[in-house]
mmCIF file of C-alpha atoms in Angstrom:
data_model
loop_
_atom_site.group_PDB
_atom_site.id
_atom_site.type_symbol
_atom_site.label_atom_id
_atom_site.label_comp_id
_atom_site.label_asym_id
_atom_site.label_seq_id
_atom_site.Cartn_x
_atom_site.Cartn_y
_atom_site.Cartn_z
ATOM 1 C CA VAL B 1179 125.235 101.262 127.829
ATOM 2 C CA ASP B 1180 128.373 103.041 126.737
ATOM 3 C CA SER B 1181 127.238 103.393 123.127
ATOM 4 C CA ALA B 1182 125.105 106.387 124.055
ATOM 5 C CA ARG B 1183 128.142 108.378 125.030
ATOM 6 C CA PHE B 1184 126.496 111.752 124.474
ATOM 7 C CA ALA B 1185 123.100 111.148 126.070
ATOM 8 C CA TYR B 1186 123.787 113.373 129.130
ATOM 9 C CA SER B 1187 120.910 112.024 131.130
ATOM 10 C CA GLY B 1188 122.082 114.046 134.140
ATOM 11 C CA LEU B 1189 121.070 117.306 132.445
ATOM 12 C CA GLU B 1190 117.841 117.550 134.412
ATOM 13 C CA ARG B 1191 115.197 119.441 132.439
ATOM 14 C CA ILE B 1192 114.116 121.402 135.481
ATOM 15 C CA PHE B 1193 117.513 123.163 135.551
ATOM 16 C CA HIS B 1194 118.407 123.014 131.862
ATOM 17 C CA GLU B 1195 116.354 125.991 130.780
ATOM 18 C CA ARG B 1196 118.071 129.341 130.450
ATOM 19 C CA GLY B 1197 115.763 131.235 132.804
ATOM 20 C CA ARG B 1198 115.732 128.588 135.534
ATOM 21 C CA LEU B 1199 119.493 128.157 135.225
ATOM 22 C CA ALA B 1200 119.902 131.883 135.838
ATOM 23 C CA VAL B 1201 117.536 131.748 138.826
ATOM 24 C CA CYS B 1202 119.380 128.830 140.439
ATOM 25 C CA ILE B 1203 122.819 130.346 139.951
ATOM 26 C CA SER B 1204 121.596 133.579 141.505
ATOM 27 C CA LEU B 1205 120.127 131.721 144.463
ATOM 28 C CA ILE B 1206 123.085 129.504 145.308
ATOM 29 C CA ALA B 1207 125.063 132.724 145.750
ATOM 30 C CA SER B 1208 122.762 133.941 148.524
ATOM 31 C CA GLU B 1209 121.609 131.580 151.228
ATOM 32 C CA GLY B 1210 119.803 134.482 152.834
ATOM 33 C CA GLY B 1211 117.515 134.441 149.806
ATOM 34 C CA MET B 1212 116.667 137.058 147.204
ATOM 35 C CA ARG B 1213 113.645 139.255 146.794
ATOM 36 C CA PHE B 1214 111.535 138.694 143.692
ATOM 37 C CA ALA B 1215 112.562 142.083 142.282
ATOM 38 C CA GLU B 1216 116.285 141.448 142.845
ATOM 39 C CA LEU B 1217 116.046 138.068 141.171
ATOM 40 C CA GLN B 1218 114.169 139.554 138.257
ATOM 41 C CA GLU B 1219 116.895 142.133 137.716
ATOM 42 C CA ALA B 1220 119.754 139.629 138.060
ATOM 43 C CA CYS B 1221 118.188 137.263 135.528
ATOM 44 C CA ALA B 1222 116.620 139.797 133.134
ATOM 45 C CA LEU B 1223 113.244 138.030 133.283
ATOM 46 C CA THR B 1224 109.763 139.491 133.004
ATOM 47 C CA ASP B 1225 107.340 139.240 135.944
ATOM 48 C CA GLY B 1226 105.384 136.518 134.174
ATOM 49 C CA ASN B 1227 108.401 134.456 133.194
ATOM 50 C CA LEU B 1228 110.002 134.625 136.619
ATOM 51 C CA SER B 1229 106.674 133.654 138.218
ATOM 52 C CA ARG B 1230 106.314 130.640 135.947
ATOM 53 C CA HIS B 1231 109.890 129.486 136.610
ATOM 54 C CA LEU B 1232 109.457 129.875 140.369
ATOM 55 C CA HIS B 1233 106.219 127.947 140.222
ATOM 56 C CA ALA B 1234 107.962 125.073 138.411
ATOM 57 C CA LEU B 1235 110.862 125.118 140.887
ATOM 58 C CA THR B 1236 108.634 125.153 143.988
ATOM 59 C CA GLU B 1237 106.624 122.198 142.626
ATOM 60 C CA VAL B 1238 109.755 120.037 142.807
ATOM 61 C CA SER B 1239 110.930 121.553 146.119
ATOM 62 C CA VAL B 1240 113.988 123.223 144.615
ATOM 63 C CA VAL B 1241 113.022 126.664 145.911
ATOM 64 C CA THR B 1242 110.724 128.057 148.570
ATOM 65 C CA LEU B 1243 108.823 131.351 148.546
ATOM 66 C CA ALA B 1244 107.991 133.348 151.653
ATOM 67 C CA ARG B 1245 106.348 136.713 152.313
ATOM 68 C CA GLU B 1246 108.636 138.594 154.654
ATOM 69 C CA ARG B 1247 109.057 142.082 156.011
ATOM 70 C CA HIS B 1248 111.740 143.988 154.131
ATOM 71 C CA GLY B 1249 112.200 147.381 155.787
ATOM 72 C CA THR B 1250 108.724 148.885 156.000
ATOM 73 C CA ARG B 1251 107.266 146.725 153.208
ATOM 74 C CA MET B 1252 106.473 143.084 152.609
ATOM 75 C CA ALA B 1253 108.397 141.258 149.913
ATOM 76 C CA THR B 1254 108.446 137.778 148.388
ATOM 77 C CA VAL B 1255 111.730 136.147 149.311
ATOM 78 C CA VAL B 1256 113.002 133.207 147.262
ATOM 79 C CA ARG B 1257 115.452 130.647 148.643
ATOM 80 C CA ILE B 1258 117.003 127.506 147.253
ATOM 81 C CA THR B 1259 116.375 124.456 149.471
ATOM 82 C CA PRO B 1260 119.212 122.184 150.666
ATOM 83 C CA GLN B 1261 117.946 119.399 148.401
ATOM 84 C CA GLY B 1262 117.557 121.835 145.515
ATOM 85 C CA ARG B 1263 121.113 122.953 146.023
ATOM 86 C CA GLU B 1264 122.383 119.374 146.017
ATOM 87 C CA ARG B 1265 120.481 118.514 142.814
ATOM 88 C CA PHE B 1266 121.640 121.691 141.138
ATOM 89 C CA LEU B 1267 125.281 120.964 141.982
ATOM 90 C CA ALA B 1268 124.890 117.471 140.460
ATOM 91 C CA TYR B 1269 123.430 119.102 137.350
ATOM 92 C CA LEU B 1270 126.462 121.400 137.207
ATOM 93 C CA ASP B 1271 128.781 118.370 137.304
ATOM 94 C CA GLU B 1272 127.050 117.066 134.185
ATOM 95 C CA LEU B 1273 127.224 120.469 132.521
ATOM 96 C CA GLU B 1274 130.946 120.508 133.207
ATOM 97 C CA ALA B 1275 131.271 117.080 131.563
ATOM 98 C CA VAL B 1276 129.421 118.419 128.513
ATOM 99 C CA VAL B 1277 131.832 121.325 128.123
ATOM 100 C CA ARG B 1278 134.830 119.037 128.674
ATOM 101 C CA ASP B 1279 133.605 116.514 126.069
ATOM 102 C CA ALA B 1280 132.869 119.235 123.571
ATOM 103 C CA ARG B 1281 136.258 120.876 124.006
ATOM 104 C CA ALA B 1282 138.072 117.544 123.716
ATOM 105 C CA HIS B 1283 136.200 116.695 120.524
ATOM 106 C CA SER B 1284 136.553 120.031 118.838
ATOM 107 C CA VAL B 1285 140.331 119.623 119.245
ATOM 108 C CA GLU B 1286 140.315 115.959 118.127
ATOM 109 C CA SER B 1287 138.597 116.882 114.916
ATOM 110 C CA ILE B 1288 141.472 119.100 113.793
ATOM 111 C CA ALA B 1289 143.144 115.820 112.768
ATOM 112 C CA PRO B 1290 141.828 114.501 109.440
ATOM 113 C CA PRO B 1291 138.699 112.441 110.120
ATOM 114 C CA CYS B 1292 137.916 109.283 108.227
ATOM 115 C CA THR B 1293 134.872 107.554 109.659
ATOM 116 C CA LEU B 1294 133.082 107.529 106.299
ATOM 117 C CA SER B 1295 134.207 106.904 102.749
ATOM 118 C CA PRO B 1296 134.355 110.293 101.009
ATOM 119 C CA ALA B 1297 131.255 111.406 99.149
ATOM 120 C CA LYS B 1298 131.482 111.334 95.368
ATOM 121 C CA ALA B 1299 131.826 114.884 94.118
ATOM 122 C CA THR B 1300 130.385 114.118 90.698
ATOM 123 C CA VAL Y 170 123.507 146.618 131.595
ATOM 124 C CA ASP Y 171 125.601 144.908 134.209
ATOM 125 C CA SER Y 172 122.685 144.493 136.628
ATOM 126 C CA ALA Y 173 121.461 141.438 134.700
ATOM 127 C CA ARG Y 174 124.593 139.530 135.576
ATOM 128 C CA PHE Y 175 122.978 136.121 135.164
ATOM 129 C CA ALA Y 176 121.006 136.655 131.957
ATOM 130 C CA TYR Y 177 123.311 134.468 129.803
ATOM 131 C CA SER Y 178 121.966 135.764 126.523
ATOM 132 C CA GLY Y 179 124.650 133.785 124.687
ATOM 133 C CA LEU Y 180 122.951 130.480 125.578
ATOM 134 C CA GLU Y 181 121.330 130.196 122.157
ATOM 135 C CA ARG Y 182 118.099 128.235 122.356
ATOM 136 C CA ILE Y 183 118.915 126.264 119.247
ATOM 137 C CA PHE Y 184 121.833 124.597 121.082
ATOM 138 C CA HIS Y 185 120.545 124.735 124.645
ATOM 139 C CA GLU Y 186 118.318 121.699 124.446
ATOM 140 C CA ARG Y 187 119.651 118.382 125.688
ATOM 141 C CA GLY Y 188 119.070 116.453 122.454
ATOM 142 C CA ARG Y 189 120.473 119.128 120.153
ATOM 143 C CA LEU Y 190 123.430 119.636 122.469
ATOM 144 C CA ALA Y 191 124.213 115.922 122.190
ATOM 145 C CA VAL Y 192 123.867 116.035 118.398
ATOM 146 C CA CYS Y 193 126.222 119.008 118.039
ATOM 147 C CA ILE Y 194 128.859 117.569 120.368
ATOM 148 C CA SER Y 195 128.770 114.318 118.406
ATOM 149 C CA LEU Y 196 129.136 116.164 115.111
ATOM 150 C CA ILE Y 197 132.018 118.448 116.025
ATOM 151 C CA ALA Y 198 133.976 115.277 116.755
ATOM 152 C CA SER Y 199 133.602 114.024 113.184
ATOM 153 C CA GLU Y 200 134.075 116.365 110.270
ATOM 154 C CA GLY Y 201 133.511 113.444 107.941
ATOM 155 C CA GLY Y 202 129.947 113.429 109.204
ATOM 156 C CA MET Y 203 127.863 110.792 110.933
ATOM 157 C CA ARG Y 204 125.172 108.504 109.631
ATOM 158 C CA PHE Y 205 121.688 108.996 111.073
ATOM 159 C CA ALA Y 206 121.851 105.612 112.838
ATOM 160 C CA GLU Y 207 125.251 106.342 114.401
ATOM 161 C CA LEU Y 208 124.047 109.701 115.646
ATOM 162 C CA GLN Y 209 120.922 108.147 117.066
ATOM 163 C CA GLU Y 210 122.962 105.641 119.033
ATOM 164 C CA ALA Y 211 125.487 108.196 120.293
ATOM 165 C CA CYS Y 212 122.737 110.511 121.528
ATOM 166 C CA ALA Y 213 120.161 107.926 122.677
ATOM 167 C CA LEU Y 214 117.386 109.623 120.708
ATOM 168 C CA THR Y 215 114.362 108.081 119.022
ATOM 169 C CA ASP Y 216 113.956 108.308 115.245
ATOM 170 C CA GLY Y 217 111.292 110.953 115.621
ATOM 171 C CA ASN Y 218 113.205 113.071 118.091
ATOM 172 C CA LEU Y 219 116.427 112.978 116.120
ATOM 173 C CA SER Y 220 114.518 113.887 112.945
ATOM 174 C CA ARG Y 221 112.896 116.855 114.627
ATOM 175 C CA HIS Y 222 116.210 118.111 116.026
ATOM 176 C CA LEU Y 223 117.927 117.737 112.662
ATOM 177 C CA HIS Y 224 115.092 119.593 110.982
ATOM 178 C CA ALA Y 225 115.478 122.490 113.436
ATOM 179 C CA LEU Y 226 119.267 122.522 112.967
ATOM 180 C CA THR Y 227 119.117 122.479 109.157
ATOM 181 C CA GLU Y 228 116.632 125.359 109.174
ATOM 182 C CA VAL Y 229 119.279 127.600 110.728
ATOM 183 C CA SER Y 230 122.104 126.135 108.615
ATOM 184 C CA VAL Y 231 123.879 124.522 111.562
ATOM 185 C CA VAL Y 232 123.877 121.074 109.964
ATOM 186 C CA THR Y 233 123.447 119.641 106.478
ATOM 187 C CA LEU Y 234 121.911 116.308 105.486
ATOM 188 C CA ALA Y 235 122.974 114.303 102.429
ATOM 189 C CA ARG Y 236 122.026 110.908 100.996
ATOM 190 C CA GLU Y 237 125.271 109.071 100.307
ATOM 191 C CA ARG Y 238 126.448 105.625 99.425
ATOM 192 C CA HIS Y 239 127.699 103.726 102.485
ATOM 193 C CA GLY Y 240 129.055 100.350 101.377
ATOM 194 C CA THR Y 241 126.288 98.789 99.311
ATOM 195 C CA ARG Y 242 123.513 100.894 100.830
ATOM 196 C CA MET Y 243 122.448 104.517 100.874
ATOM 197 C CA ALA Y 244 122.545 106.381 104.180
ATOM 198 C CA THR Y 245 121.675 109.854 105.442
ATOM 199 C CA VAL Y 246 124.879 111.577 106.473
ATOM 200 C CA VAL Y 247 124.751 114.530 108.855
ATOM 201 C CA ARG Y 248 127.480 117.161 109.027
ATOM 202 C CA ILE Y 249 127.942 120.333 111.028
ATOM 203 C CA THR Y 250 128.562 123.391 108.818
ATOM 204 C CA PRO Y 251 131.544 125.738 109.367
ATOM 205 C CA GLN Y 252 129.153 128.459 110.550
ATOM 206 C CA GLY Y 253 127.310 125.989 112.772
ATOM 207 C CA ARG Y 254 130.592 124.967 114.296
ATOM 208 C CA GLU Y 255 131.547 128.566 114.982
ATOM 209 C CA ARG Y 256 128.184 129.358 116.606
ATOM 210 C CA PHE Y 257 128.319 126.195 118.671
ATOM 211 C CA LEU Y 258 131.805 127.013 119.959
ATOM 212 C CA ALA Y 259 130.551 130.483 120.982
ATOM 213 C CA TYR Y 260 127.656 128.802 122.795
ATOM 214 C CA LEU Y 261 130.173 126.582 124.601
ATOM 215 C CA ASP Y 262 132.093 129.665 125.766
ATOM 216 C CA GLU Y 263 128.899 130.905 127.403
ATOM 217 C CA LEU Y 264 128.217 127.501 128.929
ATOM 218 C CA GLU Y 265 131.707 127.552 130.409
ATOM 219 C CA ALA Y 266 130.989 130.973 131.912
ATOM 220 C CA VAL Y 267 127.799 129.573 133.461
ATOM 221 C CA VAL Y 268 129.678 126.719 135.129
ATOM 222 C CA ARG Y 269 132.420 129.079 136.295
ATOM 223 C CA ASP Y 270 129.908 131.544 137.793
ATOM 224 C CA ALA Y 271 127.987 128.791 139.504
ATOM 225 C CA ARG Y 272 131.102 127.229 141.012
ATOM 226 C CA ALA Y 273 132.376 130.592 142.214
ATOM 227 C CA HIS Y 274 129.038 131.351 143.850
ATOM 228 C CA SER Y 275 128.515 127.999 145.466
ATOM 229 C CA VAL Y 276 131.873 128.512 147.197
ATOM 230 C CA GLU Y 277 131.152 132.156 148.088
ATOM 231 C CA SER Y 278 127.972 131.158 149.815
ATOM 232 C CA ILE Y 279 129.818 129.026 152.368
ATOM 233 C CA ALA Y 280 130.588 132.325 154.081
ATOM 234 C CA PRO Y 281 127.634 133.619 156.108
ATOM 235 C CA PRO Y 282 125.369 135.636 153.786
ATOM 236 C CA CYS Y 283 123.617 138.760 154.970
ATOM 237 C CA THR Y 284 121.751 140.418 152.131
ATOM 238 C CA LEU Y 285 118.459 140.316 154.016
ATOM 239 C CA SER Y 286 117.465 140.885 157.602
ATOM 240 C CA PRO Y 287 116.738 137.480 159.139
ATOM 241 C CA ALA Y 288 113.134 136.309 159.067
ATOM 242 C CA LYS Y 289 111.352 136.289 162.389
ATOM 243 C CA ALA Y 290 111.114 132.704 163.603
ATOM 244 C CA THR Y 291 108.103 133.331 165.796
#
């Protein structure tokens, strides 16, 4: 119903967490994938935190992990999946709506509001 | 440092939760405040959830609660504080930067990426 105008049900919890948001933005910029260490640096996350976020994202098929040769060493390479990308872009649409709503309302409220009778000061 | 380009440290946890985000957007639209029941409807939150969010927001002085006469009955009226408003608008600036970054990168990545040597298919 329209009464719940600020429910934002499209803000999927899997993406709406600062660390995972950072991870997904990093990954949509590089279809070739990113090494664990690169991702950690880009997102300023600890080993443990990045591991936990990647675990959560692989469980819902948003990212994939693969051990691959990188120069002379092996590295864990993280990629966003096509379906993960699509879901993340839908999440971004909702995030954009949030910012737009908020901006519109913070301007509206410069006009004197009068939804409630004023509180008695005495 | 600039290496953590996706850290988004301005995404304050107090605002970056779907329910609290909805509450704050609702409140910046009405400086006269909103009754608990109105807020609950606008944000599609249960009694318990809204109470918990309001408790968290009052603890950091982002909102205030007051019992006030509304017609013939008393109601709890919720208002965003001037400092809460200022912090929330700063949070929105960061959220806008997130959306902007993500959009820029999802376009960038249409061009063939080449940060890693391709994985061997065999």
